[in-house]
Amino acid sequence: MSVFVTVQDGLRLHARCWGPRTAPLLPAVCLPGLARSGADFEELAAALAGPAPHASSPAASGSGMSARAAPGDGRVAAARRVIALDSRGRGKSDYDRDPTNYNLQVELADLLAVLTALAIPRAVFVGTSRGGILAMLLSAVRPAAIAGCVLNDIGPVIETKGLMRIKSYVGKLPQPASMQDGAEILRRLFASQFPKLGTDEWVAFARRTYKQAGSRIVADYDPRLGASLEGIDPEQPPAPLWKEFDGLGRVPVMVIRGGNSDILAAETVEAMRARRSRLEVIEVPDQGHAPILSGSRIIGAIADFVAGIG
């Protein structure tokens, strides 16, 4: 299901939703990367929403929870509400007339507006790249909103080499003639980061990256989003976010790192471990920035982590 929320400056933001507001478990909120959309979370969201435990099952016994049937179809209702946000200028959300508004401060205000509008006072957050930065920033302004956090290939120190690589293509993707052509464009750009992806996986990646716009196939984001990276300078790395990371100190945190990542260094993950001994860490071999949230291993690990929170 899709919902639209009008935020502080009148833009409408789109979110994909799984499960009803009355789902018994804590909601999960998924925040995508810089030039990505909520489509990246479809497989994960379906798994996290899951079926509500049956009243006779061990999970439901003594918990006060019972299965609810979806109206008219006899199926068991979702146990968890899951929201995957399209940030402004991405996916089905409105594009901003002023591209300088594609910044973390405005996007944090957007996130707060969406949480309020959708009546989500507390949730588990799954943030990929920029989405993980937003989750860390949220911990500073509304710590009570965060029950737990999954940081997908992002941490307090962001590698300038990776930022420069991202700067080289955001807003500059060639226009493909077909989704298969789009898959080939992405394969040429990202094969060193994702050397083991097969043809079908590249096509699926293309379908999450491009959209049909009339007779053309174009990137599924405002190309002016690239302006947000103009200030990236290899001689001036971004300020570290250790204070914001430490703001997550009272909640469970999982970090996912791509083995080939040029954004989240292995040394940064070890420094994160040193600051909190119970940090859960998964490294995904043969994937770079950011690991694709697909497949039983990674989906199962995140689902188990989220289930342990509530």
Coordinates of C-alpha atoms in Angstrom, one line a residue:
M1 CA 0.0 0.0 0.0
S2 CA 1.2 3.6 -0.7
V3 CA 0.6 6.6 1.5
F4 CA 1.5 10.2 1.0
V5 CA 2.4 12.7 3.7
T6 CA 2.6 16.5 3.2
V7 CA 5.6 17.9 5.1
Q8 CA 6.5 21.3 6.4
D9 CA 7.1 23.1 3.1
G10 CA 4.2 21.5 1.2
L11 CA 6.0 18.7 -0.6
R12 CA 4.3 15.3 -0.6
L13 CA 6.4 12.4 0.4
H14 CA 5.6 8.8 -0.5
A15 CA 6.0 5.7 1.7
R16 CA 5.3 2.1 1.0
C17 CA 3.5 0.4 3.9
W18 CA 3.0 -3.2 4.9
G19 CA 0.7 -4.2 7.7
P20 CA -2.0 -2.3 9.6
R21 CA -1.5 0.4 12.3
T22 CA -3.0 -2.2 14.7
A23 CA -0.2 -4.8 14.1
P24 CA 0.9 -6.1 17.5
L25 CA 4.7 -5.7 17.2
L26 CA 6.8 -2.6 17.1
P27 CA 6.8 -1.0 13.7
A28 CA 9.9 -0.9 11.5
V29 CA 10.9 2.2 9.4
C30 CA 13.2 1.7 6.4
L31 CA 15.3 4.6 5.1
P32 CA 17.1 4.3 1.8
G33 CA 20.4 5.6 0.5
L34 CA 21.1 8.9 -1.2
A35 CA 19.8 8.1 -4.7
R36 CA 17.7 5.2 -3.8
S37 CA 14.0 4.6 -2.9
G38 CA 11.9 2.5 -0.6
A39 CA 11.8 -0.1 -3.4
D40 CA 15.1 -1.4 -2.0
F41 CA 13.3 -2.8 1.0
E42 CA 10.5 -4.7 -0.6
E43 CA 11.8 -8.2 0.2
L44 CA 12.9 -7.2 3.7
A45 CA 9.7 -5.4 4.5
A46 CA 7.6 -8.4 3.5
A47 CA 9.7 -10.6 5.8
L48 CA 9.5 -8.2 8.7
A49 CA 5.8 -7.7 8.4
G50 CA 5.3 -11.4 8.5
P51 CA 2.2 -13.2 9.8
A52 CA 0.9 -12.5 13.3
P53 CA 1.6 -15.4 15.6
H54 CA -1.3 -17.9 15.8
A55 CA -3.0 -17.8 19.2
S56 CA -2.0 -21.4 19.9
S57 CA 1.7 -20.9 18.9
P58 CA 4.4 -20.6 21.5
A59 CA 5.1 -17.0 20.5
A60 CA 1.5 -16.0 21.1
S61 CA 1.0 -18.1 24.2
G62 CA 0.7 -15.8 27.2
S63 CA 1.5 -12.7 25.2
G64 CA -2.0 -11.4 24.7
M65 CA -1.5 -11.5 20.9
S66 CA -3.9 -13.3 18.6
A67 CA -4.0 -13.8 14.9
R68 CA -6.2 -11.4 12.9
A69 CA -7.7 -12.3 9.6
A70 CA -7.4 -9.7 6.8
P71 CA -10.8 -8.6 5.6
G72 CA -12.4 -10.9 3.2
D73 CA -9.5 -13.1 2.2
G74 CA -9.0 -15.4 5.2
R75 CA -5.3 -14.8 5.4
V76 CA -3.4 -14.1 8.7
A77 CA -2.7 -10.4 9.1
A78 CA 0.8 -8.9 9.4
A79 CA 2.4 -8.9 12.8
R80 CA 4.4 -5.8 12.2
R81 CA 3.8 -2.5 10.4
V82 CA 6.7 -1.7 8.1
I83 CA 7.2 1.7 6.4
A84 CA 9.7 2.3 3.6
L85 CA 10.2 6.0 2.9
D86 CA 10.9 7.7 -0.4
S87 CA 12.9 10.8 0.6
R88 CA 12.1 14.0 -1.2
G89 CA 13.2 13.9 -4.8
R90 CA 13.3 10.1 -4.9
G91 CA 10.8 7.5 -6.0
K92 CA 7.2 8.7 -5.9
S93 CA 7.9 11.6 -3.6
D94 CA 7.7 15.1 -5.0
Y95 CA 10.9 16.7 -6.4
D96 CA 12.0 19.9 -4.7
R97 CA 12.1 23.1 -6.8
D98 CA 15.1 24.1 -4.7
P99 CA 17.8 21.4 -4.9
T100 CA 19.6 22.9 -2.0
N101 CA 16.8 21.3 0.1
Y102 CA 18.3 17.9 -0.6
N103 CA 20.2 18.0 2.6
L104 CA 20.3 16.1 5.9
Q105 CA 18.7 18.8 8.0
V106 CA 15.6 19.1 5.7
E107 CA 15.4 15.3 5.3
L108 CA 15.5 14.9 9.1
A109 CA 12.6 17.3 9.4
D110 CA 10.8 15.3 6.7
L111 CA 11.4 12.1 8.7
L112 CA 10.0 13.6 11.9
A113 CA 6.9 14.8 10.0
V114 CA 6.3 11.4 8.5
L115 CA 6.6 9.7 11.9
T116 CA 4.1 12.1 13.4
A117 CA 1.7 11.8 10.5
L118 CA 1.8 8.0 10.5
A119 CA 1.4 7.9 14.3
I120 CA 4.8 6.1 14.9
P121 CA 6.1 7.2 18.3
R122 CA 8.7 4.4 18.5
A123 CA 10.1 2.0 15.9
V124 CA 13.1 -0.1 14.8
F125 CA 14.9 1.7 12.1
V126 CA 16.7 0.1 9.1
G127 CA 18.9 2.7 7.4
T128 CA 21.0 2.1 4.3
S129 CA 23.8 4.6 3.8
R130 CA 22.2 8.1 4.0
G131 CA 19.2 6.5 5.7
G132 CA 21.5 5.2 8.4
I133 CA 22.9 8.8 8.9
L134 CA 19.3 10.0 9.3
A135 CA 18.7 7.4 11.9
M136 CA 21.8 8.5 13.8
L137 CA 20.7 12.1 13.6
L138 CA 17.3 11.1 14.8
S139 CA 18.9 9.7 17.9
A140 CA 20.1 13.2 18.8
V141 CA 16.8 15.0 18.4
R142 CA 14.2 12.3 19.3
P143 CA 16.0 9.4 21.1
A144 CA 12.8 7.9 22.4
A145 CA 11.7 7.2 18.8
I146 CA 14.4 4.6 18.3
A147 CA 13.9 1.1 19.8
G148 CA 16.7 -0.4 17.7
C149 CA 18.7 0.3 14.6
V150 CA 20.2 -1.5 11.6
L151 CA 23.0 0.5 9.9
N152 CA 23.5 -0.9 6.4
D153 CA 27.0 0.0 5.2
I154 CA 27.3 3.2 7.1
G155 CA 29.0 4.4 10.3
P156 CA 30.3 7.4 12.0
V157 CA 33.3 7.7 9.6
I158 CA 32.5 7.9 5.9
E159 CA 35.3 7.2 3.5
T160 CA 36.0 10.0 1.1
K161 CA 37.1 7.6 -1.7
G162 CA 33.6 6.1 -1.7
L163 CA 31.9 9.6 -1.6
M164 CA 33.9 10.7 -4.6
R165 CA 32.9 7.5 -6.5
I166 CA 29.2 8.2 -5.7
K167 CA 29.6 11.9 -6.7
S168 CA 30.9 10.7 -10.1
Y169 CA 27.6 9.1 -11.1
V170 CA 24.7 10.6 -9.0
G171 CA 22.6 12.7 -11.4
K172 CA 24.8 11.6 -14.3
L173 CA 23.5 8.1 -15.2
P174 CA 23.2 7.5 -18.9
Q175 CA 19.6 7.1 -20.2
P176 CA 19.1 3.4 -21.1
A177 CA 17.1 2.2 -24.1
S178 CA 15.6 -0.7 -22.0
M179 CA 15.8 -2.2 -18.5
Q180 CA 18.2 -4.7 -19.9
D181 CA 20.3 -1.8 -21.2
G182 CA 20.0 -0.2 -17.7
A183 CA 21.2 -3.4 -16.1
E184 CA 24.3 -3.3 -18.4
I185 CA 25.0 0.3 -17.4
L186 CA 24.8 -0.5 -13.8
R187 CA 27.0 -3.6 -14.2
R188 CA 29.7 -1.5 -15.8
L189 CA 29.5 1.0 -13.0
F190 CA 29.3 -1.4 -10.1
A191 CA 30.8 -4.7 -11.2
S192 CA 33.9 -4.1 -9.0
Q193 CA 31.7 -3.6 -6.0
F194 CA 29.3 -6.5 -6.8
P195 CA 31.3 -9.1 -8.8
K196 CA 29.1 -12.1 -8.2
L197 CA 25.7 -10.7 -9.3
G198 CA 24.0 -12.6 -12.1
T199 CA 22.1 -11.2 -15.1
D200 CA 18.7 -11.5 -13.4
E201 CA 20.1 -9.7 -10.3
W202 CA 21.4 -6.8 -12.4
V203 CA 18.0 -6.5 -14.1
A204 CA 16.3 -6.4 -10.8
F205 CA 18.8 -3.7 -9.6
A206 CA 17.9 -1.7 -12.8
R207 CA 14.2 -1.9 -12.0
R208 CA 14.9 -0.5 -8.6
T209 CA 17.1 2.3 -10.1
Y210 CA 15.2 3.4 -13.2
K211 CA 11.5 4.2 -14.0
Q212 CA 9.4 4.6 -17.1
A213 CA 8.7 8.3 -17.8
G214 CA 6.5 8.4 -20.9
S215 CA 8.6 6.9 -23.7
R216 CA 11.9 7.2 -21.8
I217 CA 13.5 5.2 -19.1
V218 CA 15.1 7.5 -16.5
A219 CA 16.7 7.3 -13.1
D220 CA 14.1 7.2 -10.3
Y221 CA 15.3 10.3 -8.6
D222 CA 15.7 14.0 -9.3
P223 CA 19.0 14.4 -11.3
R224 CA 19.6 17.6 -9.4
L225 CA 20.2 15.5 -6.3
G226 CA 23.8 15.4 -7.5
A227 CA 24.1 19.0 -6.4
S228 CA 24.1 17.8 -2.8
L229 CA 27.5 16.3 -3.4
E230 CA 29.2 19.4 -4.9
G231 CA 30.9 20.2 -1.7
I232 CA 32.6 16.8 -1.4
D233 CA 36.3 17.3 -1.4
P234 CA 38.9 14.5 -1.1
E235 CA 41.1 16.9 1.0
Q236 CA 38.3 17.7 3.4
P237 CA 36.6 14.5 4.7
P238 CA 33.1 14.9 6.3
A239 CA 33.1 15.4 10.0
P240 CA 32.8 12.1 12.0
L241 CA 29.4 11.2 13.6
W242 CA 30.7 9.5 16.8
K243 CA 28.4 11.6 19.0
E244 CA 25.4 10.7 16.9
F245 CA 26.4 7.0 16.9
D246 CA 26.8 7.1 20.7
G247 CA 23.2 8.4 20.8
L248 CA 22.2 4.9 19.9
G249 CA 24.1 3.6 23.0
R250 CA 20.9 2.5 24.8
V251 CA 19.3 0.5 22.0
P252 CA 20.3 -2.7 20.1
V253 CA 22.3 -1.9 17.0
M254 CA 23.3 -4.1 14.0
V255 CA 25.9 -3.0 11.5
I256 CA 26.0 -4.6 8.0
R257 CA 29.2 -4.1 6.0
G258 CA 29.8 -5.0 2.4
G259 CA 33.1 -6.8 2.1
N260 CA 34.0 -4.6 -0.8
S261 CA 32.7 -1.3 0.7
D262 CA 34.5 1.9 0.0
I263 CA 32.2 3.9 2.3
L264 CA 32.4 1.9 5.6
A265 CA 35.9 0.8 6.4
A266 CA 36.6 -2.4 8.4
E267 CA 38.6 -0.2 10.8
T268 CA 35.6 1.9 11.5
V269 CA 33.5 -1.1 12.3
E270 CA 36.2 -2.2 14.8
A271 CA 36.1 1.3 16.4
M272 CA 32.3 1.0 16.6
R273 CA 32.8 -2.4 18.4
A274 CA 35.2 -0.9 20.8
R275 CA 32.6 1.7 21.9
R276 CA 29.9 -0.9 22.4
S277 CA 30.7 -4.6 23.0
R278 CA 27.2 -5.9 22.1
L279 CA 27.2 -4.4 18.6
E280 CA 26.0 -7.0 16.1
V281 CA 28.1 -7.1 12.9
I282 CA 27.5 -8.8 9.6
E283 CA 29.9 -8.7 6.7
V284 CA 28.5 -9.5 3.3
P285 CA 31.2 -11.0 1.1
D286 CA 31.5 -10.0 -2.6
Q287 CA 29.2 -7.0 -2.2
G288 CA 30.1 -3.3 -1.8
H289 CA 28.2 -0.2 -1.0
A290 CA 25.6 -0.9 -0.1
P291 CA 24.8 -4.6 0.4
I292 CA 21.6 -5.6 -1.3
L293 CA 19.0 -6.6 1.3
S294 CA 17.9 -9.8 -0.4
G295 CA 18.3 -13.5 0.1
S296 CA 17.6 -15.7 3.1
R297 CA 20.9 -15.1 5.0
I298 CA 20.8 -11.3 5.2
I299 CA 17.0 -11.1 5.5
G300 CA 16.9 -13.8 8.1
A301 CA 19.6 -12.1 10.2
I302 CA 17.8 -8.7 10.1
A303 CA 14.4 -10.4 10.9
D304 CA 15.9 -12.2 13.9
F305 CA 17.5 -9.0 15.1
V306 CA 14.3 -7.0 14.8
A307 CA 12.2 -9.8 16.4
G308 CA 14.5 -9.7 19.4
I309 CA 13.6 -6.1 20.0
G310 CA 9.8 -6.5 20.0

